[in-house]
CSV table of C-alpha atoms in Angstrom, one decimal:
chain,number,residue,atom,x,y,z
E,1,GLY,CA,5.1,13.3,10.9
E,2,ALA,CA,6.0,10.3,9.1
E,3,VAL,CA,6.3,11.2,5.9
E,4,VAL,CA,7.6,9.3,2.8
E,5,SER,CA,8.8,10.7,-0.4
E,6,GLN,CA,9.6,8.8,-3.5
E,7,HIS,CA,11.6,10.5,-6.9
E,8,PRO,CA,11.1,10.8,-9.1
E,9,SER,CA,7.3,11.3,-9.5
E,10,TRP,CA,6.8,10.1,-13.2
E,11,VAL,CA,9.6,9.0,-15.8
E,12,ILE,CA,9.6,7.8,-19.0
E,13,CYS,CA,12.8,5.9,-20.2
E,14,LYS,CA,13.7,3.9,-23.4
E,15,SER,CA,13.5,0.1,-23.7
E,16,GLY,CA,16.8,-1.7,-22.2
E,17,THR,CA,18.0,1.1,-20.0
E,18,SER,CA,17.7,1.0,-16.3
E,19,VAL,CA,15.9,3.2,-14.3
E,20,LYS,CA,16.5,4.1,-10.5
E,21,ILE,CA,13.8,5.4,-7.7
E,22,GLU,CA,14.2,6.1,-4.5
E,23,CYS,CA,11.9,6.1,-1.4
E,24,ARG,CA,12.5,8.4,1.6
E,25,SER,CA,11.2,8.7,5.1
E,26,LEU,CA,11.6,12.3,5.7
E,27,ASP,CA,11.0,12.5,9.4
E,28,PHE,CA,11.8,9.0,11.1
E,29,GLN,CA,14.0,6.0,10.6
E,30,ALA,CA,12.7,2.8,8.8
E,31,THR,CA,14.8,-0.3,9.2
E,32,THR,CA,12.0,-1.9,7.0
E,33,MET,CA,10.8,-0.4,3.6
E,34,PHE,CA,8.6,-2.3,1.4
E,35,TRP,CA,8.5,-2.1,-2.5
E,36,TYR,CA,4.9,-2.4,-4.5
E,37,ARG,CA,3.8,-2.3,-7.8
E,38,GLN,CA,0.2,-1.3,-9.4
E,39,PHE,CA,-1.3,-2.1,-12.6
E,40,PRO,CA,-4.1,0.0,-13.9
E,41,LYS,CA,-7.0,-0.5,-12.1
E,42,GLN,CA,-5.2,-3.1,-9.8
E,43,SER,CA,-4.2,-3.5,-6.4
E,44,LEU,CA,-0.8,-2.8,-4.9
E,45,MET,CA,1.5,-6.4,-5.0
E,46,LEU,CA,4.5,-6.7,-3.0
E,47,MET,CA,7.6,-6.8,-4.6
E,48,ALA,CA,10.0,-6.8,-2.2
E,49,THR,CA,11.4,-6.0,1.2
E,50,SER,CA,14.1,-3.9,1.9
E,51,ASN,CA,15.9,-4.2,5.0
E,52,GLU,CA,18.9,-1.9,6.2
E,53,GLY,CA,22.3,-2.8,6.1
E,54,SER,CA,21.4,-6.3,4.3
E,55,LYS,CA,19.9,-8.3,1.3
E,56,ALA,CA,16.5,-7.4,-0.1
E,57,THR,CA,13.9,-10.2,0.0
E,58,TYR,CA,11.9,-10.8,-2.8
E,59,GLU,CA,8.3,-12.4,-3.3
E,60,GLN,CA,8.2,-15.0,-5.7
E,61,GLY,CA,8.0,-14.2,-9.2
E,62,VAL,CA,10.0,-11.1,-8.5
E,63,GLU,CA,12.9,-10.9,-10.3
E,64,LYS,CA,16.0,-10.0,-8.4
E,65,ASP,CA,18.2,-9.5,-10.7
E,66,LYS,CA,15.9,-6.7,-13.1
E,67,PHE,CA,14.7,-4.8,-10.0
E,68,LEU,CA,18.1,-4.5,-7.8
E,69,ILE,CA,17.2,-3.0,-4.1
E,70,ASN,CA,19.5,-1.1,-2.3
E,71,HIS,CA,18.5,-0.2,1.5
E,72,ALA,CA,22.1,2.0,2.9
E,73,SER,CA,20.6,4.0,5.4
E,74,LEU,CA,17.8,4.0,8.1
E,75,THR,CA,16.0,6.6,5.7
E,76,LEU,CA,16.6,5.7,1.7
E,77,SER,CA,16.1,2.7,-0.1
E,78,THR,CA,16.2,2.6,-3.9
E,79,LEU,CA,14.8,0.2,-6.1
E,80,THR,CA,16.7,0.0,-10.0
E,81,VAL,CA,14.7,-1.3,-12.8
E,82,THR,CA,17.6,-2.8,-15.3
E,83,SER,CA,17.3,-3.6,-18.7
E,84,ALA,CA,13.8,-1.6,-18.6
E,85,HIS,CA,11.3,-3.4,-21.3
E,86,PRO,CA,7.6,-1.8,-21.7
E,87,GLU,CA,6.1,-4.7,-19.8
E,88,ASP,CA,7.8,-3.0,-16.6
E,89,SER,CA,5.5,0.1,-17.2
E,90,SER,CA,3.8,0.3,-14.0
E,91,PHE,CA,3.3,2.5,-10.7
E,92,TYR,CA,5.9,1.8,-8.2
E,93,ILE,CA,5.1,2.7,-4.5
E,94,CYS,CA,7.4,2.1,-2.0
E,95,SER,CA,6.1,2.2,1.8
E,96,ALA,CA,8.0,2.4,5.1
E,97,ARG,CA,7.7,0.7,8.6
E,98,GLY,CA,7.4,2.3,11.6
E,99,GLN,CA,9.1,0.9,14.7
E,100,ALA,CA,6.8,1.6,17.3
E,101,THR,CA,3.2,0.9,15.8
E,102,TYR,CA,4.3,-1.2,12.7
E,103,GLU,CA,1.9,0.9,10.6
E,104,GLN,CA,3.1,1.5,7.2
E,105,TYR,CA,3.6,4.6,5.7
E,106,PHE,CA,3.6,5.2,2.1
E,107,GLY,CA,4.9,7.2,-0.3
E,108,PRO,CA,3.2,9.2,-3.4
E,109,GLY,CA,4.5,6.5,-5.7
E,110,THR,CA,6.4,6.7,-9.3
E,111,ARG,CA,5.2,6.0,-12.4
E,112,LEU,CA,7.4,4.4,-15.3
E,113,THR,CA,6.7,4.3,-19.0
E,114,VAL,CA,8.9,2.1,-21.1
E,115,THR,CA,8.9,3.1,-24.6
O,1,LYS,CA,-1.2,-17.5,2.4
O,2,GLN,CA,-3.2,-14.7,3.2
O,3,GLU,CA,-5.7,-13.5,1.0
O,4,VAL,CA,-8.0,-10.4,1.1
O,5,THR,CA,-11.2,-9.9,-0.5
O,6,GLN,CA,-13.2,-6.2,-0.5
O,7,ILE,CA,-16.8,-6.2,-1.3
O,8,PRO,CA,-18.8,-4.1,-3.2
O,9,ALA,CA,-16.0,-3.3,-6.0
O,10,ALA,CA,-17.7,-0.1,-6.4
O,11,LEU,CA,-20.4,2.1,-5.0
O,12,SER,CA,-22.0,5.2,-6.2
O,13,VAL,CA,-24.0,7.1,-3.1
O,14,PRO,CA,-25.5,10.2,-3.0
O,15,GLU,CA,-23.9,12.8,-0.4
O,16,GLY,CA,-25.1,12.7,2.7
O,17,GLU,CA,-25.3,8.7,3.1
O,18,ASN,CA,-23.6,6.6,5.6
O,19,LEU,CA,-21.1,4.0,4.2
O,20,VAL,CA,-19.8,0.3,5.3
O,21,LEU,CA,-17.1,-0.8,3.2
O,22,ASN,CA,-16.3,-4.5,3.7
O,23,CYS,CA,-13.1,-6.2,3.7
O,24,SER,CA,-12.5,-10.3,4.5
O,25,PHE,CA,-9.1,-11.8,5.1
O,26,THR,CA,-8.4,-15.3,5.4
O,27,ASP,CA,-5.5,-15.6,7.9
O,28,SER,CA,-6.9,-14.2,11.4
O,29,ALA,CA,-3.7,-14.6,12.7
O,30,ILE,CA,-2.3,-11.2,11.8
O,31,TYR,CA,-0.4,-8.3,13.9
O,32,ASN,CA,-2.8,-5.3,12.7
O,33,LEU,CA,-4.8,-4.3,9.6
O,34,GLN,CA,-4.8,-0.9,7.8
O,35,TRP,CA,-7.3,0.8,6.0
O,36,PHE,CA,-6.2,3.2,2.9
O,37,ARG,CA,-7.7,5.7,0.5
O,38,GLN,CA,-5.9,6.2,-2.9
O,39,ASP,CA,-7.3,9.0,-5.5
O,40,PRO,CA,-6.9,8.1,-9.0
O,41,GLY,CA,-2.7,8.2,-9.9
O,42,LYS,CA,-1.7,8.6,-6.4
O,43,GLY,CA,0.1,7.1,-3.8
O,44,LEU,CA,-2.0,5.8,-0.7
O,45,THR,CA,-2.9,7.8,2.2
O,46,SER,CA,-3.2,5.9,5.7
O,47,LEU,CA,-6.7,5.9,7.3
O,48,LEU,CA,-6.5,3.6,10.1
O,49,LEU,CA,-5.1,1.2,11.5
O,50,ILE,CA,-6.4,-1.5,14.2
O,51,GLN,CA,-3.9,-3.8,16.0
O,52,SER,CA,-4.8,-6.9,16.3
O,53,SER,CA,-5.6,-6.5,20.2
O,54,GLN,CA,-8.2,-3.6,19.1
O,55,ARG,CA,-11.8,-3.9,18.0
O,56,GLU,CA,-11.9,-0.4,16.4
O,57,GLN,CA,-10.2,2.8,16.0
O,58,THR,CA,-12.3,6.2,15.1
O,59,SER,CA,-10.6,9.3,12.9
O,60,GLY,CA,-13.5,12.0,12.2
O,61,ARG,CA,-16.0,10.7,10.2
O,62,LEU,CA,-14.1,7.1,10.0
O,63,ASN,CA,-14.8,3.7,11.9
O,64,ALA,CA,-12.8,1.0,11.3
O,65,SER,CA,-13.8,-2.2,13.4
O,66,LEU,CA,-11.7,-5.6,13.3
O,67,ASP,CA,-13.3,-9.1,14.0
O,68,LYS,CA,-10.2,-11.5,13.7
O,69,SER,CA,-12.1,-14.4,14.8
O,70,SER,CA,-14.5,-14.2,11.6
O,71,GLY,CA,-11.6,-12.3,9.4
O,72,ARG,CA,-13.6,-9.1,9.0
O,73,SER,CA,-13.1,-5.7,9.0
O,74,THR,CA,-15.6,-2.6,8.1
O,75,LEU,CA,-15.0,0.6,7.4
O,76,TYR,CA,-17.7,2.9,8.2
O,77,ILE,CA,-18.1,6.6,6.7
O,78,ALA,CA,-20.4,8.8,8.3
O,79,ALA,CA,-22.5,11.3,6.1
O,80,SER,CA,-20.5,11.2,3.1
O,81,GLN,CA,-19.0,14.0,1.1
O,82,PRO,CA,-18.0,14.3,-2.7
O,83,GLY,CA,-14.4,14.7,-1.4
O,84,ASP,CA,-14.6,11.2,0.1
O,85,SER,CA,-14.5,9.8,-3.5
O,86,ALA,CA,-11.8,7.8,-4.1
O,87,THR,CA,-10.6,3.7,-3.6
O,88,TYR,CA,-11.0,2.6,-0.6
O,89,LEU,CA,-8.1,0.0,-0.1
O,90,CYS,CA,-7.7,-2.6,3.3
O,91,ALA,CA,-4.1,-4.5,3.8
O,92,ALA,CA,-3.9,-7.5,6.0
O,93,PRO,CA,-0.3,-9.1,6.9
O,94,ASN,CA,0.8,-11.9,5.6
O,95,SER,CA,0.7,-15.0,8.3
O,96,GLY,CA,3.3,-14.3,10.8
O,97,THR,CA,4.6,-11.2,9.1
O,98,TYR,CA,4.1,-7.5,8.7
O,99,LYS,CA,4.1,-8.0,4.8
O,100,TYR,CA,0.7,-6.9,3.4
O,101,ILE,CA,-1.5,-7.9,1.4
O,102,PHE,CA,-4.2,-5.9,-0.4
O,103,GLY,CA,-7.6,-5.7,-1.1
O,104,THR,CA,-8.8,-5.0,-4.4
O,105,GLY,CA,-10.5,-2.0,-3.0
O,106,THR,CA,-13.6,-0.4,-3.5
O,107,ARG,CA,-14.0,2.5,-5.8
O,108,LEU,CA,-16.4,5.0,-4.1
O,109,LYS,CA,-18.1,7.5,-5.9
O,110,VAL,CA,-20.4,10.3,-3.6
O,111,LEU,CA,-22.7,12.4,-5.7
O,112,ALA,CA,-23.1,16.2,-4.8
């Protein structure tokens, strides 16, 4: 149980375009999901907290107009990278928080390359 | 703000050795602490979750302890195997929240 999926697993896009990444909790409901990014050989940095039915809260330094987050249902959160630039190239990972133990379950990640 | 540190940054050991990975955190007002494993280019696999009221958790060859008063957690790996080679991350929540702050990880290599 407690499986989180992400789609796509990797994506290449041209500079200036937008890319949407989906995060789904497959066998449990998640009122809270988190989005992280990871640069090569670095640890994970929290970008934003996604709450079902309300606006996401962004960490300091993260541009909310660039990284649009939508959490429309208890099993789906999406991250849209708008007007992508090469510096947005990174590994994006989502997690969903279980309601009982507050353990976080992580997705397999999405590797974004902007050319 | 919570800061999480992991030592050593890298570790290379022969197969069969028992290992201790260390995680330190600055703010002890945490709800829980979680240990993860990350293989190259992959997402995170949860290994152990320790609630603030617990002192340790065990799963197979893995044992994690938590000492909130000293701001430390250790991950003990018994009888290491080459398949244990990965980066191990610990994460502790920012004070009074469930937002995880991750350590920089320990890159483990177990030699056959």
